[in-house]
PDB file of C-alpha atoms and ligand atoms in Angstrom:
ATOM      1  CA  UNK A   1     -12.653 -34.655  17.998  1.00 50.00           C
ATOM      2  CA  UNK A   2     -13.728 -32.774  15.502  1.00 52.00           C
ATOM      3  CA  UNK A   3     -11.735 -32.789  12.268  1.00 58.00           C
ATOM      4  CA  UNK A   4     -13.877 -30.626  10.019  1.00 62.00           C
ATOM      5  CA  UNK A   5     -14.136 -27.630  11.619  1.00 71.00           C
ATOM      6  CA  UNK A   6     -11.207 -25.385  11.758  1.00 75.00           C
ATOM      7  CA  UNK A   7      -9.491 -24.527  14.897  1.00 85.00           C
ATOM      8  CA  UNK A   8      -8.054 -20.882  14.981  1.00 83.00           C
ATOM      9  CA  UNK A   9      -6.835 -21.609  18.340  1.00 88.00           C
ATOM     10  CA  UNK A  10      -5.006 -24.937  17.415  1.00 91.00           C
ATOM     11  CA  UNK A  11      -3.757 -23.344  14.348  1.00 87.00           C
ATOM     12  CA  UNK A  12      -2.291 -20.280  16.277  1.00 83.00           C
ATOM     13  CA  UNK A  13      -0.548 -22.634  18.664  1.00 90.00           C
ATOM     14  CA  UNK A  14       0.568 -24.640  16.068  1.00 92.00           C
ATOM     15  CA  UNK A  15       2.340 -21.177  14.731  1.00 88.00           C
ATOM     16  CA  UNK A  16       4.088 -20.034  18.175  1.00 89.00           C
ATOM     17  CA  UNK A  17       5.570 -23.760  18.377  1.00 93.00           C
ATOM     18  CA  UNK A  18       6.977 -23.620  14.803  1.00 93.00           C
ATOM     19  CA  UNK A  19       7.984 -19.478  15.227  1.00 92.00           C
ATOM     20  CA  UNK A  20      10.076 -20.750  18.673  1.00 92.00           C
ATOM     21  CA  UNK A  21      11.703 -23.781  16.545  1.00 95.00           C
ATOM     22  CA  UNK A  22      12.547 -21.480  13.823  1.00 95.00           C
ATOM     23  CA  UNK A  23      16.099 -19.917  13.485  1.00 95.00           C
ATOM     24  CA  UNK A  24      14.720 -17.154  11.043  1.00 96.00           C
ATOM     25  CA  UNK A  25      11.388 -16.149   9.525  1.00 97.00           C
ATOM     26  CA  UNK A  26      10.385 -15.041   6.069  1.00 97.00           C
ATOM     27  CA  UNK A  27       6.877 -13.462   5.911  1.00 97.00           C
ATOM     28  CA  UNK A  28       5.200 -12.643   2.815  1.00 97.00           C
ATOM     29  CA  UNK A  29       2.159 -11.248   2.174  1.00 97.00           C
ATOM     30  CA  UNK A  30      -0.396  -9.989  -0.474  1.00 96.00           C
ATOM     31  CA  UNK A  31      -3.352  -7.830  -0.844  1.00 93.00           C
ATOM     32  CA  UNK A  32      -5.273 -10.511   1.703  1.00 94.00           C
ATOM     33  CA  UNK A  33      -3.591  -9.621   4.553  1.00 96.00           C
ATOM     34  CA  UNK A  34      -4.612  -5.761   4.298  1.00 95.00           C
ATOM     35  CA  UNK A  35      -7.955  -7.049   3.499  1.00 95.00           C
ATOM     36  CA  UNK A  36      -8.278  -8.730   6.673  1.00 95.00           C
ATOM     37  CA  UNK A  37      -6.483  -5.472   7.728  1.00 95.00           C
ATOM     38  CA  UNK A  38      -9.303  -3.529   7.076  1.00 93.00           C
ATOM     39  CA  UNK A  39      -8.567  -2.062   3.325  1.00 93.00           C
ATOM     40  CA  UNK A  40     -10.319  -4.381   1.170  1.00 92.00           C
ATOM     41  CA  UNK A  41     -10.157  -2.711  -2.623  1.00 91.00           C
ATOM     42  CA  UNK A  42     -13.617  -4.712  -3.490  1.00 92.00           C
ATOM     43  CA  UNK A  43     -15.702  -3.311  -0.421  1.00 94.00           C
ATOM     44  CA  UNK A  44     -18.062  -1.102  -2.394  1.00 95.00           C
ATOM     45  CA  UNK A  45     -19.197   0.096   0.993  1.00 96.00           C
ATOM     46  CA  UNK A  46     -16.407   1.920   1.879  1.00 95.00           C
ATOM     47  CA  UNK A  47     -15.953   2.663  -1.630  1.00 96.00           C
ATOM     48  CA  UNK A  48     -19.206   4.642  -2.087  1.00 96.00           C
ATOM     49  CA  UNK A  49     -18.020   6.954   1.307  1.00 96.00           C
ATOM     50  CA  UNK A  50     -14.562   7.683   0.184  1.00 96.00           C
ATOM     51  CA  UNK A  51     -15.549   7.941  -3.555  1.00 96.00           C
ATOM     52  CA  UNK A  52     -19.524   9.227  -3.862  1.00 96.00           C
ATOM     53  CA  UNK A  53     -18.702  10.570  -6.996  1.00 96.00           C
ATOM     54  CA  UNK A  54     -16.674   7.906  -8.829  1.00 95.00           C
ATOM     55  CA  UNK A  55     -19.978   5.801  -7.546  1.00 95.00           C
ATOM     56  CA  UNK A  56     -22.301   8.052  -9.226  1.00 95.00           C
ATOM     57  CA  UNK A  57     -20.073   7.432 -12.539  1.00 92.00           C
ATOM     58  CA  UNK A  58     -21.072   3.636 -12.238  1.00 93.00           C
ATOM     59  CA  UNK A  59     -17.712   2.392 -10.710  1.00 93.00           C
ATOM     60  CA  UNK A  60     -17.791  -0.036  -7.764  1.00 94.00           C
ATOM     61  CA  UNK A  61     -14.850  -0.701  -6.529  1.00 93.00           C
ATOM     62  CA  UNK A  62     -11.028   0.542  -6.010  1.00 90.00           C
ATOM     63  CA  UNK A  63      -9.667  -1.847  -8.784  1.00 86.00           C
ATOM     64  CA  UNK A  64      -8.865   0.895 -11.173  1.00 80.00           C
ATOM     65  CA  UNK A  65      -6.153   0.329 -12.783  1.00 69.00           C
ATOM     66  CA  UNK A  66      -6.979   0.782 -16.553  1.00 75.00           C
ATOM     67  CA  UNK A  67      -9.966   3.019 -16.505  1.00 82.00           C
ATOM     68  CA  UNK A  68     -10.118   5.861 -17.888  1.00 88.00           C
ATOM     69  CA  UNK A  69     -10.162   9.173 -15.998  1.00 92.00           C
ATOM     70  CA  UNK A  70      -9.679  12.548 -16.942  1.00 95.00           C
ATOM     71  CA  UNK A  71      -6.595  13.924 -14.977  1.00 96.00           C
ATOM     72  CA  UNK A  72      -8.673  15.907 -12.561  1.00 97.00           C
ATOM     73  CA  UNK A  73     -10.779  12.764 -11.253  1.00 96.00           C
ATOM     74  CA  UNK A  74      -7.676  10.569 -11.265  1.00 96.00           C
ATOM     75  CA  UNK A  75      -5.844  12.583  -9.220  1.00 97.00           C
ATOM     76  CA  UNK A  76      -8.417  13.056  -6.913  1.00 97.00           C
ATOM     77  CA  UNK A  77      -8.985   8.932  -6.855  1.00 96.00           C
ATOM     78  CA  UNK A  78      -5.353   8.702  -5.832  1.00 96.00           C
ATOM     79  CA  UNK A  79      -5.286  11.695  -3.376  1.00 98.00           C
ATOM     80  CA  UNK A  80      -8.230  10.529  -1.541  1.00 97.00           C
ATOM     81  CA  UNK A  81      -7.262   6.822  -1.953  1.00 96.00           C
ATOM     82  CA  UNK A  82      -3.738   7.076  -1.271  1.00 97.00           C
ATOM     83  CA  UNK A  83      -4.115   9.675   1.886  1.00 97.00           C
ATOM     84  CA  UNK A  84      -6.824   6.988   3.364  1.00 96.00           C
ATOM     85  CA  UNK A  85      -4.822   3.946   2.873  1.00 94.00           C
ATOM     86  CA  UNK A  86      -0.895   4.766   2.250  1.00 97.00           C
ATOM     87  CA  UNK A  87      -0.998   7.552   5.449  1.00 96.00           C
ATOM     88  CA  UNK A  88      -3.485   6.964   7.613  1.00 90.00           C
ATOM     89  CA  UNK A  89      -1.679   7.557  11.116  1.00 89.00           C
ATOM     90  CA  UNK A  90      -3.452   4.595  12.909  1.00 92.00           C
ATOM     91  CA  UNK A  91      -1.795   1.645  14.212  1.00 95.00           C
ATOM     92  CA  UNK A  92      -3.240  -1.287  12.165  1.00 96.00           C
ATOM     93  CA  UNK A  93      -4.281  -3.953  15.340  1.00 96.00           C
ATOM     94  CA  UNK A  94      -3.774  -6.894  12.497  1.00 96.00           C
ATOM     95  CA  UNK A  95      -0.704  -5.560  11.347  1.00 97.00           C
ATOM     96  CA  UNK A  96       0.233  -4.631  15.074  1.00 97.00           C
ATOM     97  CA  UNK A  97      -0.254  -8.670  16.617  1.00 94.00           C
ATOM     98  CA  UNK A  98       1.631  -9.891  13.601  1.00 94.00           C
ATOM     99  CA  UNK A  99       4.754  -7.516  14.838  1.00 96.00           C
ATOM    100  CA  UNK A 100       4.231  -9.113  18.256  1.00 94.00           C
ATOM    101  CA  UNK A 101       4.229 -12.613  17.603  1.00 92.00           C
ATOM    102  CA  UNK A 102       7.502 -11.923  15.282  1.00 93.00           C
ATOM    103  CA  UNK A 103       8.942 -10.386  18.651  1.00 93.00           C
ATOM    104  CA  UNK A 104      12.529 -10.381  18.119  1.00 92.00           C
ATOM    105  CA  UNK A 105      12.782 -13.212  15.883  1.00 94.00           C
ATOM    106  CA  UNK A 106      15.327 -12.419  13.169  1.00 96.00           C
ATOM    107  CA  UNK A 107      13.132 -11.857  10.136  1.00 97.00           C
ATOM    108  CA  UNK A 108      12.531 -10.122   6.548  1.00 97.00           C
ATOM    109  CA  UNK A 109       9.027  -9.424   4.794  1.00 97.00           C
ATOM    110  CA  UNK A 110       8.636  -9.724   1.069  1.00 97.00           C
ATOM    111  CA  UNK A 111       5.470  -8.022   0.016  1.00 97.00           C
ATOM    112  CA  UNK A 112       3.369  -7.134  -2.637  1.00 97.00           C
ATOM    113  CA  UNK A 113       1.581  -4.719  -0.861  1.00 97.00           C
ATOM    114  CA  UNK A 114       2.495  -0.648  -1.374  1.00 97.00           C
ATOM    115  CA  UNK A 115       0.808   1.118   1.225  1.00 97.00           C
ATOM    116  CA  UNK A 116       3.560   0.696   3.755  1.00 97.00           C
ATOM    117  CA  UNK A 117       1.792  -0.989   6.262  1.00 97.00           C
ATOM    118  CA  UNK A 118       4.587  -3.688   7.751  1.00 98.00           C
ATOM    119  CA  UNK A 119       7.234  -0.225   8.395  1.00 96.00           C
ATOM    120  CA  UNK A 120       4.028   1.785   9.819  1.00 97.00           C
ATOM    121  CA  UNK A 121       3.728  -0.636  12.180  1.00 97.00           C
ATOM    122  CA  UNK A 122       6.470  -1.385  14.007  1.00 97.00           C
ATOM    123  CA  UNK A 123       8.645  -3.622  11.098  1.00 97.00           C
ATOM    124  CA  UNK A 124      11.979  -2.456  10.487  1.00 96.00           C
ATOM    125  CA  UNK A 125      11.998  -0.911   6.964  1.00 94.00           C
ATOM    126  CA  UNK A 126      15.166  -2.305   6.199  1.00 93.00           C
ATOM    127  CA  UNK A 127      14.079  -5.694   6.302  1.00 95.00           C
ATOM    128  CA  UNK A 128      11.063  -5.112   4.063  1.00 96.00           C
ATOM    129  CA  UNK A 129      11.386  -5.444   0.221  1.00 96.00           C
ATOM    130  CA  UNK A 130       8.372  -4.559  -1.462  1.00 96.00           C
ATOM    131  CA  UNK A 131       8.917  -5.518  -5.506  1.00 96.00           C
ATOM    132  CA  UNK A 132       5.476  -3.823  -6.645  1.00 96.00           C
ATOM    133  CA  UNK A 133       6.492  -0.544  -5.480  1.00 97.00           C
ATOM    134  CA  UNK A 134       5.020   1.970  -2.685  1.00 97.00           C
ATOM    135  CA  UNK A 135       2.254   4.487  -2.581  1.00 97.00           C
ATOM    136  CA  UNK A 136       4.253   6.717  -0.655  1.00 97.00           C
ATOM    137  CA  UNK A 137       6.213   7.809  -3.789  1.00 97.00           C
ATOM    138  CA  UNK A 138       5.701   9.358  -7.536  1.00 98.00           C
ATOM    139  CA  UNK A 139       7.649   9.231 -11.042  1.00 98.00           C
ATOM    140  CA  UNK A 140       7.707  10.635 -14.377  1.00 98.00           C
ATOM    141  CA  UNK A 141       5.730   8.262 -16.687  1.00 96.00           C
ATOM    142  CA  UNK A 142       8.569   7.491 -19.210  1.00 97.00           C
ATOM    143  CA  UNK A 143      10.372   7.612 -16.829  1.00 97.00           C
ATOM    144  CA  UNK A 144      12.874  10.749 -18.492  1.00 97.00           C
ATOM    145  CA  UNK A 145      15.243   9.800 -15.143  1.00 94.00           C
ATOM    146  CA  UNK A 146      14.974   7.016 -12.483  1.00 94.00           C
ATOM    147  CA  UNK A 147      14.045   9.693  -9.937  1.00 96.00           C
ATOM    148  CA  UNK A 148      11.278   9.203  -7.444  1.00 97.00           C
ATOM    149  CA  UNK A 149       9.708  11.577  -5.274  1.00 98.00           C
ATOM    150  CA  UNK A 150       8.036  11.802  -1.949  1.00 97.00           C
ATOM    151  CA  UNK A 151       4.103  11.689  -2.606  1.00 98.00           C
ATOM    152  CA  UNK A 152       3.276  12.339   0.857  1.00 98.00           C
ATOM    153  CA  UNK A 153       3.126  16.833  -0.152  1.00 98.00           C
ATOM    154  CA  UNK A 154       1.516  15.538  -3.376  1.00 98.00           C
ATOM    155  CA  UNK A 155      -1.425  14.448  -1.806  1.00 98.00           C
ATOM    156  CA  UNK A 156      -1.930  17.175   0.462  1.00 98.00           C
ATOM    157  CA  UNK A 157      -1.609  19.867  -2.073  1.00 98.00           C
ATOM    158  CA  UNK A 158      -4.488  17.574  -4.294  1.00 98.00           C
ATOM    159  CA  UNK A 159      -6.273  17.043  -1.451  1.00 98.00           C
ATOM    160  CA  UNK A 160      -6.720  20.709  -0.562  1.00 98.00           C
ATOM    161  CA  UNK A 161      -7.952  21.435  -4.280  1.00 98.00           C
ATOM    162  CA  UNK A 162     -10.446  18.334  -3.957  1.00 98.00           C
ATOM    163  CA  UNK A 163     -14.009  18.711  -4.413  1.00 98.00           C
ATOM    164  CA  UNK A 164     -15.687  15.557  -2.775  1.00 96.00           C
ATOM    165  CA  UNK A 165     -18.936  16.665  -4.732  1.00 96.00           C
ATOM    166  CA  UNK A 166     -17.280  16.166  -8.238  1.00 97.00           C
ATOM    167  CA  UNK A 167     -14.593  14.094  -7.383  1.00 97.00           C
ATOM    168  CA  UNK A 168     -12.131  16.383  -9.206  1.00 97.00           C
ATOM    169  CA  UNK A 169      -9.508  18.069  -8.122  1.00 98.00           C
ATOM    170  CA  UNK A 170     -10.564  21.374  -8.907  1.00 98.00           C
ATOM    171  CA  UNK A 171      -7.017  23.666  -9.335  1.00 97.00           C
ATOM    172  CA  UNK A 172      -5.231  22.539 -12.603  1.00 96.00           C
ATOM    173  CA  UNK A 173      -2.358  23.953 -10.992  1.00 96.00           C
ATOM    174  CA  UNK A 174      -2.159  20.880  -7.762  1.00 97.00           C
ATOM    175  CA  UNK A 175      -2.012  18.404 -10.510  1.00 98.00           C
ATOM    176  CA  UNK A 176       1.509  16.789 -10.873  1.00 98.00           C
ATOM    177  CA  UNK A 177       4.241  17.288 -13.429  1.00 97.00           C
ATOM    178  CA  UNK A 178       7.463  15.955 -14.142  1.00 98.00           C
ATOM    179  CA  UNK A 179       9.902  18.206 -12.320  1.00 96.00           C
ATOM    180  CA  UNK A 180      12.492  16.817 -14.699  1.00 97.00           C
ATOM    181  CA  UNK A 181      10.706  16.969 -17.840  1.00 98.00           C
ATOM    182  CA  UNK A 182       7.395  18.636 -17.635  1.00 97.00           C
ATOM    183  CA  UNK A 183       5.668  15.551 -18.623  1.00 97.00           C
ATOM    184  CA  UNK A 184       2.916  13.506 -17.255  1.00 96.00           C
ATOM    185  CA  UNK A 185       3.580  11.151 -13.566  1.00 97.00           C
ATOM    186  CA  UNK A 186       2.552   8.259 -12.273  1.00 96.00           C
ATOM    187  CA  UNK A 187       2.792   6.627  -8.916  1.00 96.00           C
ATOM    188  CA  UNK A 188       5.629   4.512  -8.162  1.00 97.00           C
ATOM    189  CA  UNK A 189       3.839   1.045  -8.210  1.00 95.00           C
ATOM    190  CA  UNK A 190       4.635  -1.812 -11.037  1.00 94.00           C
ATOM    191  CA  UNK A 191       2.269  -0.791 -13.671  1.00 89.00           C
ATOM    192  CA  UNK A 192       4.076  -1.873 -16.778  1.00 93.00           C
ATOM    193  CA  UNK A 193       7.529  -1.179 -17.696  1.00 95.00           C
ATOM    194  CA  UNK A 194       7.923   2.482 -17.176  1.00 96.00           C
ATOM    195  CA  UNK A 195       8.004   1.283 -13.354  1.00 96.00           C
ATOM    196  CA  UNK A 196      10.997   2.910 -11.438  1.00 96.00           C
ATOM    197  CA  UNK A 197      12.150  -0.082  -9.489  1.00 93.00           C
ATOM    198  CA  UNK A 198      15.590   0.837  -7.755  1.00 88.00           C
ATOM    199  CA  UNK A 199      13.653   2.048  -4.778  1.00 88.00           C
ATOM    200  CA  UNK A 200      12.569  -1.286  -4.061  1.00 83.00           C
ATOM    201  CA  UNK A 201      15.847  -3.508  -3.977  1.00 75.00           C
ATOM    202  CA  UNK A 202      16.425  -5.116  -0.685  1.00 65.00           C
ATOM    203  CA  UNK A 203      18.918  -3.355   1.648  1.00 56.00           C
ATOM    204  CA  UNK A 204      21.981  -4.927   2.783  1.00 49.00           C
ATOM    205  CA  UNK A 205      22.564  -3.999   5.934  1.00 46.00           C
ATOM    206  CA  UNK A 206      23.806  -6.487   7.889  1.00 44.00           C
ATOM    207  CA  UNK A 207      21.846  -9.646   9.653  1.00 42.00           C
ATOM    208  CA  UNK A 208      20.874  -8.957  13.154  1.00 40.00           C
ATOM    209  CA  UNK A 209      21.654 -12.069  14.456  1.00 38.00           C
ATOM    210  CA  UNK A 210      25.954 -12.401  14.325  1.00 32.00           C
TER     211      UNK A 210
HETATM  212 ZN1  LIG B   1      10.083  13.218 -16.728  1.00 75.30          ZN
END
């Protein structure tokens, strides 16, 4: 026997026995699990390919938050960040085998993930509650209302007015306004205060066990 080495096959056996004894299961996850995934924020790598100009400005890596970009190169961070990571169309195999071994166990996620990958991949969205917010939508950066909207159009109308060479998005016109206001918007991810969380609350729909 050995005792210091770890057993990923032992260890996933040990989790099927425990998943079949429980009743219900409560999965949460954080930023490791779509690392593992594939969409690690520190991998300068892929950074450098989906961001060649943001590289040649000295940055290394899609920890961003706080830096500060004019408007045009922002939005073309998020457009080209978001698109790759919030709407890819690919079934995530990680996120895929986790669905499996779930199988119809009655269960919730709690994440603090936002790039949707648990309802892209075969989780029920009604089940998932993800406190930190969700790529997939934008607000007004006061916020003048508690409205959200759908950033999915966003980031195709950036995206066409993108210029990988600069990094900017080149047509002052595809960059986002308030609809309510006029004013500046942010995506709808806990930032600071300003964040619109109603989206987020947990649905009550019902159990699915009786
Ligand atoms: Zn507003």
């Amino acid at each position: 026997m050995n005792h210091a080495a770890p057993d990923p096959e032992r260890a996933a056996a040990t989790l099927r026995s425990r998943l079949a004894e429980a009743d219900r299961v409560l999965i949460t996850a954080g930023a490791g699990l779509s690392a593992a995934a594939g969409y690690d924020y520190g991998d300068e790598d892929r950074f450098r390919e989906l961001f060649p100009a943001l590289h040649g400005h000295g940055l290394r890596s899609r920890y961003l938050v706080g830096v500060p970009l004019p408007p045009e190169l922002l939005w073309g961070y998020w457009a080209v960040h978001i698109n790759d990571i919030r709407f890819s169309p690919a079934p995530n195999p990680l996120y895929r085998r986790l669905r499996a071994l779930v199988g119809e166990k009655d269960h919730w996620v709690m994440t603090s993930n936002v790039d949707g990958l648990f309802a892209r991949n075969g989780f029920p969205p009604e089940r998932i509650f993800t406190p930190q917010g969700d790529y997939g939508r934008y607000q007004c950066a006061i916020p003048c209302t508690g409205a959200v909207w759908d950033s999915e159009p966003l980031v195709a109308r950036l995206l066409a007015a993108y210029d990988p060479g600069t990094g900017a998005v080149t047509d002052p016109g595809a960059l986002p306004r308030c609809p309510d206001c006029g004013g500046a918007v942010q995506i709808n991810v806990r930032v600071g205060p300003e964040f619109v969380d109603a989206p987020t609350a947990p649905h009550t729909t019902g159990s699915t066990t009786g």
